[in-house]
Tab-separated table of C-alpha atoms in Angstrom:
chain	number	residue	atom	x	y	z
A	1312	MET	CA	103.948	17.507	-51.804
A	1313	LYS	CA	100.750	16.402	-50.383
A	1314	VAL	CA	101.003	18.707	-47.597
A	1315	PHE	CA	101.710	21.539	-49.827
A	1316	VAL	CA	98.762	20.992	-52.123
A	1317	THR	CA	96.372	20.702	-48.887
A	1318	ALA	CA	97.464	23.872	-47.409
A	1319	PHE	CA	97.419	25.956	-50.807
A	1320	ALA	CA	93.838	24.669	-51.333
A	1321	GLY	CA	92.895	25.477	-47.824
A	1322	VAL	CA	94.076	28.925	-47.954
A	1323	PHE	CA	92.881	29.619	-51.276
A	1324	VAL	CA	89.524	28.467	-50.637
A	1325	ILE	CA	89.385	30.638	-47.497
A	1326	VAL	CA	90.489	33.980	-48.854
A	1327	LEU	CA	88.324	33.224	-52.167
A	1328	ALA	CA	85.174	32.523	-49.900
A	1329	ALA	CA	85.946	35.666	-47.631
A	1330	SER	CA	86.075	37.753	-50.909
A	1331	VAL	CA	82.868	36.545	-52.211
A	1332	LEU	CA	81.148	37.201	-48.964
A	1333	TYR	CA	82.620	40.573	-48.691
A	1334	ALA	CA	82.005	41.388	-52.427
A	1335	PHE	CA	78.138	40.544	-51.784
A	1336	LEU	CA	77.704	42.025	-48.325
A	1337	LEU	CA	78.747	45.444	-49.244
A	1338	PRO	CA	75.670	47.891	-50.071
A	1339	GLU	CA	75.373	48.702	-53.942
A	1340	ILE	CA	76.086	52.373	-54.716
A	1341	TYR	CA	74.178	53.731	-57.806
A	1342	GLY	CA	75.286	56.889	-59.667
A	1343	SER	CA	73.866	59.257	-61.949
A	1344	THR	CA	75.072	62.334	-64.049
A	1345	VAL	CA	73.763	65.502	-65.192
A	1346	ARG	CA	75.481	67.793	-67.773
A	1347	ILE	CA	75.475	71.392	-67.506
A	1348	ARG	CA	76.969	73.561	-69.937
A	1349	LEU	CA	78.359	77.240	-69.167
A	1350	GLU	CA	78.649	79.943	-72.019
A	1351	PRO	CA	79.601	83.666	-71.455
A	1352	LYS	CA	77.275	86.457	-72.057
A	1353	ASN	CA	78.055	89.553	-74.115
A	1354	GLY	CA	80.454	88.468	-76.374
A	1355	GLU	CA	83.117	87.740	-73.641
A	1356	PRO	CA	85.774	85.135	-74.407
A	1357	TYR	CA	85.486	81.652	-72.600
A	1358	ASP	CA	87.440	81.311	-69.875
A	1359	PRO	CA	88.230	77.755	-68.396
A	1360	LEU	CA	88.784	79.078	-65.012
A	1361	SER	CA	85.363	80.552	-64.750
A	1362	VAL	CA	84.081	76.753	-65.035
A	1363	LEU	CA	86.290	75.555	-62.157
A	1364	SER	CA	84.953	78.756	-60.021
A	1365	GLU	CA	81.335	77.492	-60.732
A	1366	PHE	CA	82.208	74.426	-58.405
A	1367	ASP	CA	82.007	76.203	-55.567
A	1368	VAL	CA	78.878	77.688	-56.487
A	1369	ILE	CA	77.363	74.340	-57.072
A	1370	GLN	CA	78.512	73.033	-53.922
A	1371	SER	CA	77.507	76.019	-51.681
A	1372	ASP	CA	75.135	75.996	-48.945
A	1373	ALA	CA	72.672	78.267	-50.998
A	1374	VAL	CA	72.363	75.792	-53.883
A	1375	LEU	CA	72.570	72.576	-51.935
A	1376	GLY	CA	70.343	73.910	-49.155
A	1377	GLN	CA	67.600	74.902	-51.538
A	1378	VAL	CA	67.770	70.984	-52.494
A	1379	VAL	CA	67.452	69.653	-48.947
A	1380	TYR	CA	64.502	71.638	-48.684
A	1381	GLU	CA	62.835	70.677	-51.971
A	1382	LEU	CA	63.649	67.089	-51.541
A	1383	SER	CA	62.674	66.902	-47.734
A	1384	LEU	CA	66.149	65.327	-47.223
A	1385	LYS	CA	65.867	66.360	-43.431
A	1386	SER	CA	63.259	63.966	-42.875
A	1387	ARG	CA	63.851	61.628	-45.729
A	1388	TRP	CA	67.535	60.760	-44.616
A	1389	GLY	CA	66.795	61.373	-41.098
A	1390	ARG	CA	64.507	58.013	-41.528
A	1391	LYS	CA	67.501	56.447	-43.485
A	1392	TYR	CA	70.350	57.490	-41.104
A	1393	ALA	CA	69.299	58.903	-37.948
A	1394	HIS	CA	66.391	56.180	-36.779
A	1395	GLY	CA	63.844	58.521	-37.631
A	1396	ALA	CA	65.269	61.813	-36.176
A	1397	MET	CA	64.974	64.697	-38.308
A	1398	LEU	CA	68.601	65.828	-39.475
A	1399	GLU	CA	69.557	69.399	-38.587
A	1400	GLU	CA	69.930	71.294	-42.223
A	1401	SER	CA	73.603	71.604	-41.859
A	1402	ASP	CA	73.979	67.949	-41.498
A	1403	ALA	CA	71.656	67.236	-44.476
A	1404	VAL	CA	73.670	69.656	-46.736
A	1405	ARG	CA	77.052	67.969	-45.492
A	1406	LEU	CA	75.486	64.608	-46.231
A	1407	LEU	CA	74.378	65.921	-49.735
A	1408	ARG	CA	77.639	67.498	-50.701
A	1409	ARG	CA	79.523	64.254	-49.999
A	1410	SER	CA	77.264	62.016	-52.039
A	1411	ILE	CA	77.979	64.182	-55.429
A	1412	TYR	CA	81.124	64.839	-57.653
A	1413	VAL	CA	81.685	67.793	-59.786
A	1414	HIS	CA	84.193	67.857	-62.696
A	1415	ALA	CA	84.764	69.544	-65.925
A	1416	VAL	CA	84.714	68.109	-69.097
A	1417	ARG	CA	88.071	68.597	-70.677
A	1418	ASN	CA	88.500	71.292	-73.295
A	1419	THR	CA	84.832	71.998	-73.175
A	1420	GLN	CA	82.355	74.321	-71.445
A	1421	LEU	CA	80.639	71.374	-69.973
A	1422	ILE	CA	80.370	70.434	-66.293
A	1423	GLU	CA	79.317	66.909	-65.231
A	1424	LEU	CA	77.550	66.609	-62.012
A	1425	SER	CA	77.116	62.984	-60.623
A	1426	SER	CA	75.222	61.997	-57.388
A	1427	TYR	CA	75.753	58.533	-55.722
A	1428	SER	CA	72.976	56.769	-53.583
A	1429	ASP	CA	71.908	53.410	-52.856
A	1430	ASP	CA	68.872	53.950	-54.509
A	1431	PRO	CA	69.283	54.792	-58.266
A	1432	ASP	CA	66.111	56.882	-58.481
A	1433	GLU	CA	67.432	59.044	-55.496
A	1434	ALA	CA	70.788	59.335	-57.402
A	1435	ALA	CA	69.019	60.655	-60.459
A	1436	GLY	CA	66.493	62.939	-58.640
A	1437	ILE	CA	69.113	64.580	-56.518
A	1438	ALA	CA	71.415	65.399	-59.507
A	1439	ASN	CA	68.534	66.953	-61.367
A	1440	ALA	CA	67.620	69.074	-58.423
A	1441	ILE	CA	71.207	70.188	-57.920
A	1442	ALA	CA	71.325	71.159	-61.495
A	1443	LEU	CA	67.917	73.233	-61.248
A	1444	ALA	CA	68.715	74.834	-58.118
A	1445	TYR	CA	72.139	75.920	-59.401
A	1446	LEU	CA	70.178	77.173	-62.735
A	1447	ASN	CA	67.815	79.011	-60.734
A	1448	HIS	CA	70.392	80.513	-58.406
A	1449	SER	CA	72.672	81.455	-61.530
A	1450	ARG	CA	69.657	83.280	-63.152
A	1451	GLY	CA	68.864	85.224	-59.736
A	1452	ILE	CA	72.659	86.313	-59.337
A	1453	ALA	CA	72.489	87.499	-62.822
A	1454	LYS	CA	69.525	89.451	-62.299
A	1455	GLN	CA	70.987	91.171	-59.044
A	1456	THR	CA	74.153	91.964	-61.187
A	1457	PHE	CA	72.258	93.580	-64.088
A	1458	ALA	CA	69.941	95.471	-61.586
A	1459	THR	CA	73.125	96.952	-59.427
A	1460	LYS	CA	75.629	97.649	-62.359
A	1461	THR	CA	75.521	101.041	-63.720
A	1462	ASN	CA	78.818	101.298	-65.601
A	1463	GLY	CA	79.017	99.525	-68.622
A	1464	PRO	CA	78.044	95.862	-69.689
A	1465	VAL	CA	78.253	92.993	-67.062
A	1466	SER	CA	79.835	89.701	-67.794
A	1467	THR	CA	77.633	86.594	-66.730
A	1468	THR	CA	77.580	83.244	-67.166
A	1469	ARG	CA	74.605	81.525	-69.068
A	1470	VAL	CA	73.837	78.087	-67.470
A	1471	GLU	CA	71.883	75.453	-69.497
A	1472	ILE	CA	71.157	71.761	-68.471
A	1473	ILE	CA	71.922	69.827	-71.588
A	1474	ASP	CA	71.560	66.327	-70.328
A	1475	HIS	CA	69.232	65.289	-67.404
A	1476	ALA	CA	70.015	62.372	-64.858
A	1477	VAL	CA	68.149	59.397	-65.213
A	1478	PRO	CA	68.421	56.137	-63.139
A	1479	VAL	CA	70.903	53.554	-63.957
A	1480	MET	CA	70.357	50.031	-62.630
A	1481	GLU	CA	73.849	49.069	-63.085
A	1482	PRO	CA	75.781	49.810	-59.759
A	1483	VAL	CA	79.041	51.882	-59.952
A	1484	ALA	CA	80.263	49.819	-56.927
A	1485	PRO	CA	81.437	47.348	-55.508
A	1486	LYS	CA	82.546	46.080	-58.568
A	1487	LYS	CA	81.789	42.353	-57.655
A	1488	ALA	CA	83.669	40.476	-60.483
A	1489	TRP	CA	87.014	42.611	-59.655
A	1490	LYS	CA	86.875	41.876	-55.790
A	1491	ILE	CA	86.390	38.018	-56.414
A	1492	VAL	CA	89.171	37.872	-59.016
A	1493	GLY	CA	91.594	40.022	-56.638
A	1494	GLY	CA	90.581	37.526	-54.000
A	1495	ALA	CA	91.352	34.814	-55.877
A	1496	ALA	CA	95.062	36.254	-56.875
A	1497	VAL	CA	95.492	36.930	-53.459
A	1498	GLY	CA	94.482	33.365	-52.482
A	1499	ILE	CA	96.885	32.109	-55.102
A	1500	ILE	CA	99.738	33.963	-53.679
A	1501	LEU	CA	99.273	33.419	-49.996
A	1502	GLY	CA	98.399	29.675	-50.798
A	1503	LEU	CA	101.729	29.359	-52.556
A	1504	GLY	CA	103.495	31.394	-49.641
A	1505	ILE	CA	101.816	29.416	-46.788
A	1506	GLY	CA	101.477	26.258	-48.634
A	1507	GLY	CA	105.360	26.379	-49.441
A	1508	VAL	CA	106.355	27.119	-45.643
A	1509	ILE	CA	104.201	24.540	-44.510
A	1510	GLY	CA	105.169	22.019	-47.063
A	1511	GLY	CA	109.064	22.894	-46.311
A	1512	ILE	CA	108.669	22.445	-42.571
A	1513	ALA	CA	106.998	19.129	-43.066
A	1514	PHE	CA	109.423	17.955	-45.406
A	1515	LEU	CA	112.608	18.797	-42.864
A	1516	LEU	CA	110.574	17.196	-40.181
A	1517	GLY	CA	110.010	14.075	-42.135
A	1518	ARG	CA	113.518	13.812	-42.801
A	1519	LYS	CA	114.452	14.193	-38.848
A	1520	VAL	CA	111.852	11.548	-38.334
A	1521	ARG	CA	113.694	9.296	-40.895
A	1522	LYS	CA	117.098	9.876	-39.333
């Protein structure tokens, strides 16, 4: 029994300590969200598929490239990720696209655009910049459409930013408490298993010695 308890405690402590260390070594990621409302113009009925089609526009090179330019992300992220070397625009756009998440709010005409960064201010700034670039891009497309259309009314989508992103000081990842609790659970399971095996071997060896 003593061997089992010793083995269990040793495994549990090692796994728990590793979980705590891992949780606190991971970089903290912050998220910030802007909400956008899409409304059809000219009395056209609302089409949920039109909301989904806007995802590609928001994440297009035209919109994200404008944000890269306005926020100087080629140089800013070059210092951060490329040892000071300025990034190519395509690389900056790709990093930007990977750092955002866009989804439709169910049964509404709303889009939520979330940006993630290790800096809460940067996360909020990027989310707001993308929303503004998308708004300006949509207005430009609408103007071009109305200017070139000659046979009847044109259906376009009105874009409105209803909630701007603000810095959120609570990180969205890692969830330190959950990782520690998970590590404790794994430690208990492994401790019971390994402790049981070692305890069983010790018991069998002890019987042979006594014989």
